[in-house]
Amino acid sequence: RWLLNDNLSAKFGYAYMTQYMHLLSTTGVSLPTDLWVPVTADIEPMNAHQVAAGLSYNLLGLLDLSLEGYYKSMDNLMEYKDGATFFGTSVDWEDKVCLGRGWAYGVEFLAQKTVGDFTGWLAYTWSKTMRLFDKPGQVLNNGDPFPAKYDRRHDFSIVLMYKPNDKFDISATWVYCTGNAATLAMHEYEIVHGANYSNILPHVSSRNNFRMPDYHRLDIGMSFHKQKKHGVRTWNISVYNAYNHQNPYMIYEGSQYNSTIRDYERTLMQLSIFPIIPSVSYQYRF
């Protein structure tokens, strides 16, 4: 870190990391199940190199601003083979996976106020995370790059806090991020076997070719504090997902009646599990 003057500094960092647990994620639009699996004699640990550089600036002693960019390369990443899932025990899990490499890069911006009754921060990240499996016997997506499941192009959050005195404070948090990537058959082909028999085959153009809907929610909370003889009593009232946005937990294929064609047609259905959730809590600190 270099102090260029009293308010401006530059920073640079490098890190080498080795991880002996692999994250194994499903790529389908349904069943969002992630597993952690260990390194074995045939599964090598993941390793990564990361470099980052940025600038930090203090504005009038009230606002801290920072802008940072990063690049990360990763080896021995793990993905399921095409068509494989964690279901079934007839095949060992090591035979259901491939090892490849990946890279991630992006830019992060942060503006933070830490003094005064009104504080908070605003953060935004633009990033891209890709995977490439092109080694013999470990090929996925025809050896072409594809986005990782958690490739989130945009990640935005804003946190506001107001504390006029020691007896009361209120805060609000709003978060928004691009939806996860998933694999979905976007086209179908009909195979005709005779005059009275045919079947439909789905066609997947590429791995993680579909985007789940974007995720966003608002959380609000307020606390009432009171000094007691032997400690501090706090009542907290909060609301999770205040405007009750139906964020997707999973997406599955279903059918819906279309009044125009007067028949049912196939469509994607969304399952959400965390609606608006109010809560009240009591705390005594001594």
PDB file of C-alpha atoms in Angstrom:
ATOM      1  CA  ARG A   1       0.000   0.000   0.000  1.00  0.00           C
ATOM      2  CA  TRP A   2       1.359   3.411  -0.998  1.00  0.00           C
ATOM      3  CA  LEU A   3       0.183   6.689   0.568  1.00  0.00           C
ATOM      4  CA  LEU A   4       0.236   9.144  -2.330  1.00  0.00           C
ATOM      5  CA  ASN A   5      -0.937  12.002  -0.072  1.00  0.00           C
ATOM      6  CA  ASP A   6      -2.979  12.484   3.094  1.00  0.00           C
ATOM      7  CA  ASN A   7      -6.224  11.439   1.385  1.00  0.00           C
ATOM      8  CA  LEU A   8      -5.216   9.165  -1.488  1.00  0.00           C
ATOM      9  CA  SER A   9      -3.588   5.730  -1.416  1.00  0.00           C
ATOM     10  CA  ALA A  10      -2.865   2.987  -3.924  1.00  0.00           C
ATOM     11  CA  LYS A  11      -2.778  -0.733  -3.178  1.00  0.00           C
ATOM     12  CA  PHE A  12      -1.718  -3.925  -4.879  1.00  0.00           C
ATOM     13  CA  GLY A  13      -2.084  -7.518  -3.754  1.00  0.00           C
ATOM     14  CA  TYR A  14      -1.257 -11.027  -4.888  1.00  0.00           C
ATOM     15  CA  ALA A  15      -2.508 -14.277  -3.382  1.00  0.00           C
ATOM     16  CA  TYR A  16      -1.952 -17.961  -4.078  1.00  0.00           C
ATOM     17  CA  MET A  17      -4.592 -20.291  -2.638  1.00  0.00           C
ATOM     18  CA  THR A  18      -5.062 -24.048  -2.407  1.00  0.00           C
ATOM     19  CA  GLN A  19      -8.384 -25.578  -1.408  1.00  0.00           C
ATOM     20  CA  TYR A  20      -8.812 -29.217  -0.420  1.00  0.00           C
ATOM     21  CA  MET A  21     -12.622 -29.219  -0.615  1.00  0.00           C
ATOM     22  CA  HIS A  22     -14.432 -28.949  -3.952  1.00  0.00           C
ATOM     23  CA  LEU A  23     -17.792 -27.261  -4.473  1.00  0.00           C
ATOM     24  CA  LEU A  24     -19.898 -29.503  -6.714  1.00  0.00           C
ATOM     25  CA  SER A  25     -22.940 -27.670  -8.091  1.00  0.00           C
ATOM     26  CA  THR A  26     -25.835 -28.832 -10.208  1.00  0.00           C
ATOM     27  CA  THR A  27     -26.357 -26.853 -13.424  1.00  0.00           C
ATOM     28  CA  GLY A  28     -30.057 -27.561 -13.947  1.00  0.00           C
ATOM     29  CA  VAL A  29     -32.760 -24.977 -13.271  1.00  0.00           C
ATOM     30  CA  SER A  30     -34.285 -27.196 -10.579  1.00  0.00           C
ATOM     31  CA  LEU A  31     -32.941 -28.802  -7.413  1.00  0.00           C
ATOM     32  CA  PRO A  32     -30.397 -26.137  -6.340  1.00  0.00           C
ATOM     33  CA  THR A  33     -28.232 -28.648  -4.504  1.00  0.00           C
ATOM     34  CA  ASP A  34     -24.558 -27.920  -3.858  1.00  0.00           C
ATOM     35  CA  LEU A  35     -22.235 -30.509  -2.368  1.00  0.00           C
ATOM     36  CA  TRP A  36     -18.802 -30.235  -0.790  1.00  0.00           C
ATOM     37  CA  VAL A  37     -16.606 -33.186  -1.697  1.00  0.00           C
ATOM     38  CA  PRO A  38     -13.044 -33.961  -0.547  1.00  0.00           C
ATOM     39  CA  VAL A  39      -9.791 -34.335  -2.405  1.00  0.00           C
ATOM     40  CA  THR A  40      -8.971 -37.980  -3.203  1.00  0.00           C
ATOM     41  CA  ALA A  41      -6.192 -39.926  -4.898  1.00  0.00           C
ATOM     42  CA  ASP A  42      -7.788 -39.098  -8.269  1.00  0.00           C
ATOM     43  CA  ILE A  43      -9.179 -35.636  -7.451  1.00  0.00           C
ATOM     44  CA  GLU A  44      -6.471 -33.017  -7.001  1.00  0.00           C
ATOM     45  CA  PRO A  45      -6.967 -29.898  -4.845  1.00  0.00           C
ATOM     46  CA  MET A  46      -8.071 -26.673  -6.461  1.00  0.00           C
ATOM     47  CA  ASN A  47      -5.509 -23.863  -6.666  1.00  0.00           C
ATOM     48  CA  ALA A  48      -5.789 -20.251  -7.686  1.00  0.00           C
ATOM     49  CA  HIS A  49      -3.699 -17.153  -8.349  1.00  0.00           C
ATOM     50  CA  GLN A  50      -5.248 -13.748  -7.771  1.00  0.00           C
ATOM     51  CA  VAL A  51      -3.971 -10.215  -8.348  1.00  0.00           C
ATOM     52  CA  ALA A  52      -5.783  -7.036  -7.328  1.00  0.00           C
ATOM     53  CA  ALA A  53      -5.042  -3.333  -7.535  1.00  0.00           C
ATOM     54  CA  GLY A  54      -6.977  -0.261  -6.509  1.00  0.00           C
ATOM     55  CA  LEU A  55      -7.210   3.305  -5.238  1.00  0.00           C
ATOM     56  CA  SER A  56      -8.695   4.643  -2.009  1.00  0.00           C
ATOM     57  CA  TYR A  57      -9.660   8.266  -1.373  1.00  0.00           C
ATOM     58  CA  ASN A  58     -11.000  10.055   1.707  1.00  0.00           C
ATOM     59  CA  LEU A  59     -13.355  12.876   0.769  1.00  0.00           C
ATOM     60  CA  LEU A  60     -13.441  15.750   3.278  1.00  0.00           C
ATOM     61  CA  GLY A  61     -12.974  13.317   6.164  1.00  0.00           C
ATOM     62  CA  LEU A  62     -16.566  12.155   5.756  1.00  0.00           C
ATOM     63  CA  LEU A  63     -16.650   9.671   2.882  1.00  0.00           C
ATOM     64  CA  ASP A  64     -14.283   6.826   2.032  1.00  0.00           C
ATOM     65  CA  LEU A  65     -14.177   5.931  -1.676  1.00  0.00           C
ATOM     66  CA  SER A  66     -12.416   2.932  -3.193  1.00  0.00           C
ATOM     67  CA  LEU A  67     -12.120   1.456  -6.667  1.00  0.00           C
ATOM     68  CA  GLU A  68     -10.464  -1.921  -7.178  1.00  0.00           C
ATOM     69  CA  GLY A  69      -9.962  -4.376 -10.024  1.00  0.00           C
ATOM     70  CA  TYR A  70      -9.001  -8.048  -9.797  1.00  0.00           C
ATOM     71  CA  TYR A  71      -8.139 -11.062 -11.923  1.00  0.00           C
ATOM     72  CA  LYS A  72      -8.170 -14.663 -10.686  1.00  0.00           C
ATOM     73  CA  SER A  73      -7.114 -17.859 -12.476  1.00  0.00           C
ATOM     74  CA  MET A  74      -8.171 -21.267 -11.122  1.00  0.00           C
ATOM     75  CA  ASP A  75      -7.090 -24.861 -11.842  1.00  0.00           C
ATOM     76  CA  ASN A  76      -8.662 -28.232 -10.972  1.00  0.00           C
ATOM     77  CA  LEU A  77     -12.201 -26.904 -10.818  1.00  0.00           C
ATOM     78  CA  MET A  78     -14.923 -29.520 -10.675  1.00  0.00           C
ATOM     79  CA  GLU A  79     -18.159 -29.894 -12.636  1.00  0.00           C
ATOM     80  CA  TYR A  80     -20.622 -32.725 -13.230  1.00  0.00           C
ATOM     81  CA  LYS A  81     -20.325 -34.534 -16.519  1.00  0.00           C
ATOM     82  CA  ASP A  82     -23.117 -33.901 -19.004  1.00  0.00           C
ATOM     83  CA  GLY A  83     -26.266 -35.631 -17.794  1.00  0.00           C
ATOM     84  CA  ALA A  84     -24.763 -36.692 -14.431  1.00  0.00           C
ATOM     85  CA  THR A  85     -26.305 -35.838 -11.048  1.00  0.00           C
ATOM     86  CA  PHE A  86     -25.704 -36.719  -7.410  1.00  0.00           C
ATOM     87  CA  PHE A  87     -28.611 -39.203  -7.527  1.00  0.00           C
ATOM     88  CA  GLY A  88     -27.847 -42.909  -7.638  1.00  0.00           C
ATOM     89  CA  THR A  89     -25.138 -45.050  -6.029  1.00  0.00           C
ATOM     90  CA  SER A  90     -24.307 -47.436  -8.866  1.00  0.00           C
ATOM     91  CA  VAL A  91     -21.501 -45.141 -10.055  1.00  0.00           C
ATOM     92  CA  ASP A  92     -18.915 -43.622  -7.734  1.00  0.00           C
ATOM     93  CA  TRP A  93     -19.141 -39.835  -7.530  1.00  0.00           C
ATOM     94  CA  GLU A  94     -15.561 -39.490  -8.809  1.00  0.00           C
ATOM     95  CA  ASP A  95     -16.686 -41.033 -12.117  1.00  0.00           C
ATOM     96  CA  LYS A  96     -19.464 -38.437 -12.476  1.00  0.00           C
ATOM     97  CA  VAL A  97     -17.228 -35.372 -12.533  1.00  0.00           C
ATOM     98  CA  CYS A  98     -14.668 -33.606 -14.711  1.00  0.00           C
ATOM     99  CA  LEU A  99     -11.774 -31.340 -13.771  1.00  0.00           C
ATOM    100  CA  GLY A 100     -11.012 -28.142 -15.650  1.00  0.00           C
ATOM    101  CA  ARG A 101      -9.930 -24.566 -15.188  1.00  0.00           C
ATOM    102  CA  GLY A 102     -11.490 -21.150 -14.937  1.00  0.00           C
ATOM    103  CA  TRP A 103     -10.935 -17.452 -14.530  1.00  0.00           C
ATOM    104  CA  ALA A 104     -12.710 -14.513 -12.958  1.00  0.00           C
ATOM    105  CA  TYR A 105     -12.231 -10.773 -13.196  1.00  0.00           C
ATOM    106  CA  GLY A 106     -14.089  -7.653 -12.249  1.00  0.00           C
ATOM    107  CA  VAL A 107     -14.228  -4.145 -10.810  1.00  0.00           C
ATOM    108  CA  GLU A 108     -15.474  -3.226  -7.343  1.00  0.00           C
ATOM    109  CA  PHE A 109     -16.596   0.202  -6.129  1.00  0.00           C
ATOM    110  CA  LEU A 110     -17.328   1.179  -2.518  1.00  0.00           C
ATOM    111  CA  ALA A 111     -18.491   4.464  -0.988  1.00  0.00           C
ATOM    112  CA  GLN A 112     -18.731   4.405   2.809  1.00  0.00           C
ATOM    113  CA  LYS A 113     -19.703   6.995   5.437  1.00  0.00           C
ATOM    114  CA  THR A 114     -18.708   6.098   8.996  1.00  0.00           C
ATOM    115  CA  VAL A 115     -19.116   9.351  10.947  1.00  0.00           C
ATOM    116  CA  GLY A 116     -22.217  11.198  12.101  1.00  0.00           C
ATOM    117  CA  ASP A 117     -25.741  10.114  12.982  1.00  0.00           C
ATOM    118  CA  PHE A 118     -26.410   9.026   9.401  1.00  0.00           C
ATOM    119  CA  THR A 119     -24.011   6.343   8.125  1.00  0.00           C
ATOM    120  CA  GLY A 120     -23.917   3.566   5.575  1.00  0.00           C
ATOM    121  CA  TRP A 121     -22.325   2.411   2.379  1.00  0.00           C
ATOM    122  CA  LEU A 122     -22.964   1.758  -1.295  1.00  0.00           C
ATOM    123  CA  ALA A 123     -21.173  -1.084  -3.061  1.00  0.00           C
ATOM    124  CA  TYR A 124     -21.232  -2.246  -6.678  1.00  0.00           C
ATOM    125  CA  THR A 125     -19.331  -5.042  -8.384  1.00  0.00           C
ATOM    126  CA  TRP A 126     -19.167  -5.881 -12.070  1.00  0.00           C
ATOM    127  CA  SER A 127     -17.622  -9.305 -12.556  1.00  0.00           C
ATOM    128  CA  LYS A 128     -17.371 -12.273 -14.888  1.00  0.00           C
ATOM    129  CA  THR A 129     -16.583 -15.891 -13.985  1.00  0.00           C
ATOM    130  CA  MET A 130     -15.905 -18.461 -16.715  1.00  0.00           C
ATOM    131  CA  ARG A 131     -15.065 -22.171 -16.914  1.00  0.00           C
ATOM    132  CA  LEU A 132     -13.180 -24.210 -19.540  1.00  0.00           C
ATOM    133  CA  PHE A 133     -13.085 -28.018 -19.651  1.00  0.00           C
ATOM    134  CA  ASP A 134     -11.141 -29.051 -22.759  1.00  0.00           C
ATOM    135  CA  LYS A 135      -8.672 -31.720 -21.617  1.00  0.00           C
ATOM    136  CA  PRO A 136      -8.949 -35.193 -23.213  1.00  0.00           C
ATOM    137  CA  GLY A 137     -11.524 -37.228 -21.319  1.00  0.00           C
ATOM    138  CA  GLN A 138     -12.625 -34.133 -19.373  1.00  0.00           C
ATOM    139  CA  VAL A 139     -14.446 -32.224 -22.110  1.00  0.00           C
ATOM    140  CA  LEU A 140     -17.618 -30.273 -21.342  1.00  0.00           C
ATOM    141  CA  ASN A 141     -19.588 -27.925 -23.598  1.00  0.00           C
ATOM    142  CA  ASN A 142     -17.637 -29.164 -26.647  1.00  0.00           C
ATOM    143  CA  GLY A 143     -14.481 -27.683 -25.145  1.00  0.00           C
ATOM    144  CA  ASP A 144     -15.847 -24.127 -25.324  1.00  0.00           C
ATOM    145  CA  PRO A 145     -15.833 -21.668 -22.376  1.00  0.00           C
ATOM    146  CA  PHE A 146     -19.073 -21.284 -20.410  1.00  0.00           C
ATOM    147  CA  PRO A 147     -20.188 -19.128 -17.451  1.00  0.00           C
ATOM    148  CA  ALA A 148     -19.988 -20.582 -13.959  1.00  0.00           C
ATOM    149  CA  LYS A 149     -23.204 -21.183 -12.029  1.00  0.00           C
ATOM    150  CA  TYR A 150     -22.478 -18.245  -9.722  1.00  0.00           C
ATOM    151  CA  ASP A 151     -21.358 -15.893 -12.485  1.00  0.00           C
ATOM    152  CA  ARG A 152     -23.172 -12.754 -11.391  1.00  0.00           C
ATOM    153  CA  ARG A 153     -22.466  -9.891 -13.726  1.00  0.00           C
ATOM    154  CA  HIS A 154     -23.932  -7.225 -11.431  1.00  0.00           C
ATOM    155  CA  ASP A 155     -23.909  -7.161  -7.614  1.00  0.00           C
ATOM    156  CA  PHE A 156     -25.243  -4.039  -5.904  1.00  0.00           C
ATOM    157  CA  SER A 157     -25.988  -3.270  -2.252  1.00  0.00           C
ATOM    158  CA  ILE A 158     -26.860  -0.163  -0.284  1.00  0.00           C
ATOM    159  CA  VAL A 159     -26.970   0.021   3.509  1.00  0.00           C
ATOM    160  CA  LEU A 160     -28.341   3.050   5.397  1.00  0.00           C
ATOM    161  CA  MET A 161     -28.216   3.505   9.174  1.00  0.00           C
ATOM    162  CA  TYR A 162     -29.566   6.314  11.333  1.00  0.00           C
ATOM    163  CA  LYS A 163     -28.733   6.590  15.037  1.00  0.00           C
ATOM    164  CA  PRO A 164     -29.821   9.945  16.514  1.00  0.00           C
ATOM    165  CA  ASN A 165     -29.094   8.867  20.099  1.00  0.00           C
ATOM    166  CA  ASP A 166     -28.158   5.871  22.260  1.00  0.00           C
ATOM    167  CA  LYS A 167     -31.813   4.852  22.686  1.00  0.00           C
ATOM    168  CA  PHE A 168     -32.885   4.323  19.075  1.00  0.00           C
ATOM    169  CA  ASP A 169     -31.465   3.290  15.700  1.00  0.00           C
ATOM    170  CA  ILE A 170     -32.949   2.243  12.377  1.00  0.00           C
ATOM    171  CA  SER A 171     -31.358   0.601   9.339  1.00  0.00           C
ATOM    172  CA  ALA A 172     -32.315  -0.503   5.833  1.00  0.00           C
ATOM    173  CA  THR A 173     -30.494  -2.804   3.412  1.00  0.00           C
ATOM    174  CA  TRP A 174     -31.286  -3.302  -0.265  1.00  0.00           C
ATOM    175  CA  VAL A 175     -29.445  -5.900  -2.324  1.00  0.00           C
ATOM    176  CA  TYR A 176     -29.596  -6.746  -6.019  1.00  0.00           C
ATOM    177  CA  CYS A 177     -27.644  -9.271  -8.062  1.00  0.00           C
ATOM    178  CA  THR A 178     -27.822 -11.012 -11.413  1.00  0.00           C
ATOM    179  CA  GLY A 179     -29.508 -14.411 -11.311  1.00  0.00           C
ATOM    180  CA  ASN A 180     -27.528 -17.654 -11.331  1.00  0.00           C
ATOM    181  CA  ALA A 181     -26.655 -19.373 -14.587  1.00  0.00           C
ATOM    182  CA  ALA A 182     -28.280 -22.728 -15.344  1.00  0.00           C
ATOM    183  CA  THR A 183     -28.573 -25.254 -18.154  1.00  0.00           C
ATOM    184  CA  LEU A 184     -31.891 -25.479 -19.977  1.00  0.00           C
ATOM    185  CA  ALA A 185     -33.070 -27.102 -23.201  1.00  0.00           C
ATOM    186  CA  MET A 186     -34.179 -24.065 -25.208  1.00  0.00           C
ATOM    187  CA  HIS A 187     -35.233 -26.075 -28.305  1.00  0.00           C
ATOM    188  CA  GLU A 188     -36.901 -29.398 -29.076  1.00  0.00           C
ATOM    189  CA  TYR A 189     -36.810 -31.805 -32.000  1.00  0.00           C
ATOM    190  CA  GLU A 190     -39.522 -34.236 -32.996  1.00  0.00           C
ATOM    191  CA  ILE A 191     -38.315 -37.642 -34.121  1.00  0.00           C
ATOM    192  CA  VAL A 192     -40.901 -39.457 -36.261  1.00  0.00           C
ATOM    193  CA  HIS A 193     -40.695 -43.247 -36.114  1.00  0.00           C
ATOM    194  CA  GLY A 194     -43.783 -44.035 -38.125  1.00  0.00           C
ATOM    195  CA  ALA A 195     -47.236 -42.876 -39.045  1.00  0.00           C
ATOM    196  CA  ASN A 196     -48.521 -43.133 -35.480  1.00  0.00           C
ATOM    197  CA  TYR A 197     -45.438 -42.731 -33.302  1.00  0.00           C
ATOM    198  CA  SER A 198     -42.967 -39.923 -32.584  1.00  0.00           C
ATOM    199  CA  ASN A 199     -41.078 -38.589 -29.616  1.00  0.00           C
ATOM    200  CA  ILE A 200     -39.676 -35.227 -28.565  1.00  0.00           C
ATOM    201  CA  LEU A 201     -35.957 -34.782 -27.840  1.00  0.00           C
ATOM    202  CA  PRO A 202     -34.710 -31.687 -25.983  1.00  0.00           C
ATOM    203  CA  HIS A 203     -31.699 -29.817 -27.337  1.00  0.00           C
ATOM    204  CA  VAL A 204     -29.244 -27.949 -25.088  1.00  0.00           C
ATOM    205  CA  SER A 205     -27.178 -25.483 -27.129  1.00  0.00           C
ATOM    206  CA  SER A 206     -24.540 -24.854 -24.446  1.00  0.00           C
ATOM    207  CA  ARG A 207     -23.826 -25.306 -20.766  1.00  0.00           C
ATOM    208  CA  ASN A 208     -25.318 -22.693 -18.392  1.00  0.00           C
ATOM    209  CA  ASN A 209     -27.166 -21.061 -21.284  1.00  0.00           C
ATOM    210  CA  PHE A 210     -30.073 -19.802 -19.153  1.00  0.00           C
ATOM    211  CA  ARG A 211     -30.290 -17.054 -16.535  1.00  0.00           C
ATOM    212  CA  MET A 212     -32.472 -17.273 -13.464  1.00  0.00           C
ATOM    213  CA  PRO A 213     -34.437 -14.074 -12.687  1.00  0.00           C
ATOM    214  CA  ASP A 214     -32.458 -11.389 -10.887  1.00  0.00           C
ATOM    215  CA  TYR A 215     -32.411 -11.478  -7.085  1.00  0.00           C
ATOM    216  CA  HIS A 216     -33.309  -8.436  -4.977  1.00  0.00           C
ATOM    217  CA  ARG A 217     -34.882  -7.658  -1.618  1.00  0.00           C
ATOM    218  CA  LEU A 218     -35.204  -4.943   1.056  1.00  0.00           C
ATOM    219  CA  ASP A 219     -34.618  -5.556   4.783  1.00  0.00           C
ATOM    220  CA  ILE A 220     -35.616  -2.986   7.435  1.00  0.00           C
ATOM    221  CA  GLY A 221     -34.935  -3.043  11.159  1.00  0.00           C
ATOM    222  CA  MET A 222     -35.226  -0.750  14.166  1.00  0.00           C
ATOM    223  CA  SER A 223     -33.926  -1.146  17.712  1.00  0.00           C
ATOM    224  CA  PHE A 224     -34.946   0.432  21.007  1.00  0.00           C
ATOM    225  CA  HIS A 225     -32.287   0.470  23.718  1.00  0.00           C
ATOM    226  CA  LYS A 226     -32.619   1.253  27.407  1.00  0.00           C
ATOM    227  CA  GLN A 227     -29.990   1.317  30.124  1.00  0.00           C
ATOM    228  CA  LYS A 228     -31.003  -0.862  33.056  1.00  0.00           C
ATOM    229  CA  LYS A 229     -29.408  -1.251  36.466  1.00  0.00           C
ATOM    230  CA  HIS A 230     -27.318  -4.278  35.469  1.00  0.00           C
ATOM    231  CA  GLY A 231     -27.182  -4.024  31.667  1.00  0.00           C
ATOM    232  CA  VAL A 232     -28.782  -2.775  28.456  1.00  0.00           C
ATOM    233  CA  ARG A 233     -32.171  -3.976  27.215  1.00  0.00           C
ATOM    234  CA  THR A 234     -32.856  -3.971  23.456  1.00  0.00           C
ATOM    235  CA  TRP A 235     -36.087  -4.570  21.562  1.00  0.00           C
ATOM    236  CA  ASN A 236     -35.629  -5.136  17.834  1.00  0.00           C
ATOM    237  CA  ILE A 237     -38.360  -5.066  15.187  1.00  0.00           C
ATOM    238  CA  SER A 238     -37.333  -6.102  11.692  1.00  0.00           C
ATOM    239  CA  VAL A 239     -38.823  -7.064   8.335  1.00  0.00           C
ATOM    240  CA  TYR A 240     -37.038  -9.396   5.902  1.00  0.00           C
ATOM    241  CA  ASN A 241     -37.936  -8.909   2.226  1.00  0.00           C
ATOM    242  CA  ALA A 242     -40.107  -5.907   3.051  1.00  0.00           C
ATOM    243  CA  TYR A 243     -41.821  -5.602  -0.362  1.00  0.00           C
ATOM    244  CA  ASN A 244     -42.351  -9.380  -0.595  1.00  0.00           C
ATOM    245  CA  HIS A 245     -40.412  -9.938  -3.800  1.00  0.00           C
ATOM    246  CA  GLN A 246     -40.672 -13.546  -4.961  1.00  0.00           C
ATOM    247  CA  ASN A 247     -37.029 -14.431  -5.522  1.00  0.00           C
ATOM    248  CA  PRO A 248     -36.519 -17.782  -7.284  1.00  0.00           C
ATOM    249  CA  TYR A 249     -35.353 -20.744  -5.232  1.00  0.00           C
ATOM    250  CA  MET A 250     -35.788 -23.156  -8.109  1.00  0.00           C
ATOM    251  CA  ILE A 251     -37.426 -23.255 -11.543  1.00  0.00           C
ATOM    252  CA  TYR A 252     -39.168 -26.326 -12.930  1.00  0.00           C
ATOM    253  CA  GLU A 253     -41.120 -27.264 -16.013  1.00  0.00           C
ATOM    254  CA  GLY A 254     -44.904 -27.203 -15.749  1.00  0.00           C
ATOM    255  CA  SER A 255     -48.007 -26.507 -17.795  1.00  0.00           C
ATOM    256  CA  GLN A 256     -50.367 -23.549 -17.944  1.00  0.00           C
ATOM    257  CA  TYR A 257     -53.702 -23.072 -19.692  1.00  0.00           C
ATOM    258  CA  ASN A 258     -53.578 -20.701 -22.668  1.00  0.00           C
ATOM    259  CA  SER A 259     -57.006 -19.229 -23.413  1.00  0.00           C
ATOM    260  CA  THR A 260     -55.913 -18.149 -26.902  1.00  0.00           C
ATOM    261  CA  ILE A 261     -55.219 -21.667 -28.139  1.00  0.00           C
ATOM    262  CA  ARG A 262     -57.633 -23.218 -25.606  1.00  0.00           C
ATOM    263  CA  ASP A 263     -55.125 -25.774 -24.491  1.00  0.00           C
ATOM    264  CA  TYR A 264     -52.347 -26.316 -21.972  1.00  0.00           C
ATOM    265  CA  GLU A 265     -48.818 -25.378 -22.975  1.00  0.00           C
ATOM    266  CA  ARG A 266     -45.487 -26.116 -21.361  1.00  0.00           C
ATOM    267  CA  THR A 267     -43.920 -23.315 -19.373  1.00  0.00           C
ATOM    268  CA  LEU A 268     -41.356 -22.664 -16.669  1.00  0.00           C
ATOM    269  CA  MET A 269     -42.689 -22.377 -13.128  1.00  0.00           C
ATOM    270  CA  GLN A 270     -40.873 -20.623 -10.288  1.00  0.00           C
ATOM    271  CA  LEU A 271     -40.736 -21.729  -6.652  1.00  0.00           C
ATOM    272  CA  SER A 272     -40.028 -19.101  -3.982  1.00  0.00           C
ATOM    273  CA  ILE A 273     -39.659 -19.985  -0.304  1.00  0.00           C
ATOM    274  CA  PHE A 274     -38.758 -16.764   1.535  1.00  0.00           C
ATOM    275  CA  PRO A 275     -41.589 -14.177   1.368  1.00  0.00           C
ATOM    276  CA  ILE A 276     -41.903 -11.141   3.657  1.00  0.00           C
ATOM    277  CA  ILE A 277     -40.891 -12.232   7.188  1.00  0.00           C
ATOM    278  CA  PRO A 278     -41.461  -9.875  10.160  1.00  0.00           C
ATOM    279  CA  SER A 279     -39.733 -10.621  13.451  1.00  0.00           C
ATOM    280  CA  VAL A 280     -39.438  -9.261  16.981  1.00  0.00           C
ATOM    281  CA  SER A 281     -36.548 -10.025  19.308  1.00  0.00           C
ATOM    282  CA  TYR A 282     -35.532  -9.143  22.850  1.00  0.00           C
ATOM    283  CA  GLN A 283     -31.926  -8.887  24.010  1.00  0.00           C
ATOM    284  CA  TYR A 284     -30.390  -8.172  27.417  1.00  0.00           C
ATOM    285  CA  ARG A 285     -26.681  -7.431  27.430  1.00  0.00           C
ATOM    286  CA  PHE A 286     -24.757  -7.388  30.729  1.00  0.00           C
TER     287      PHE A 286
END
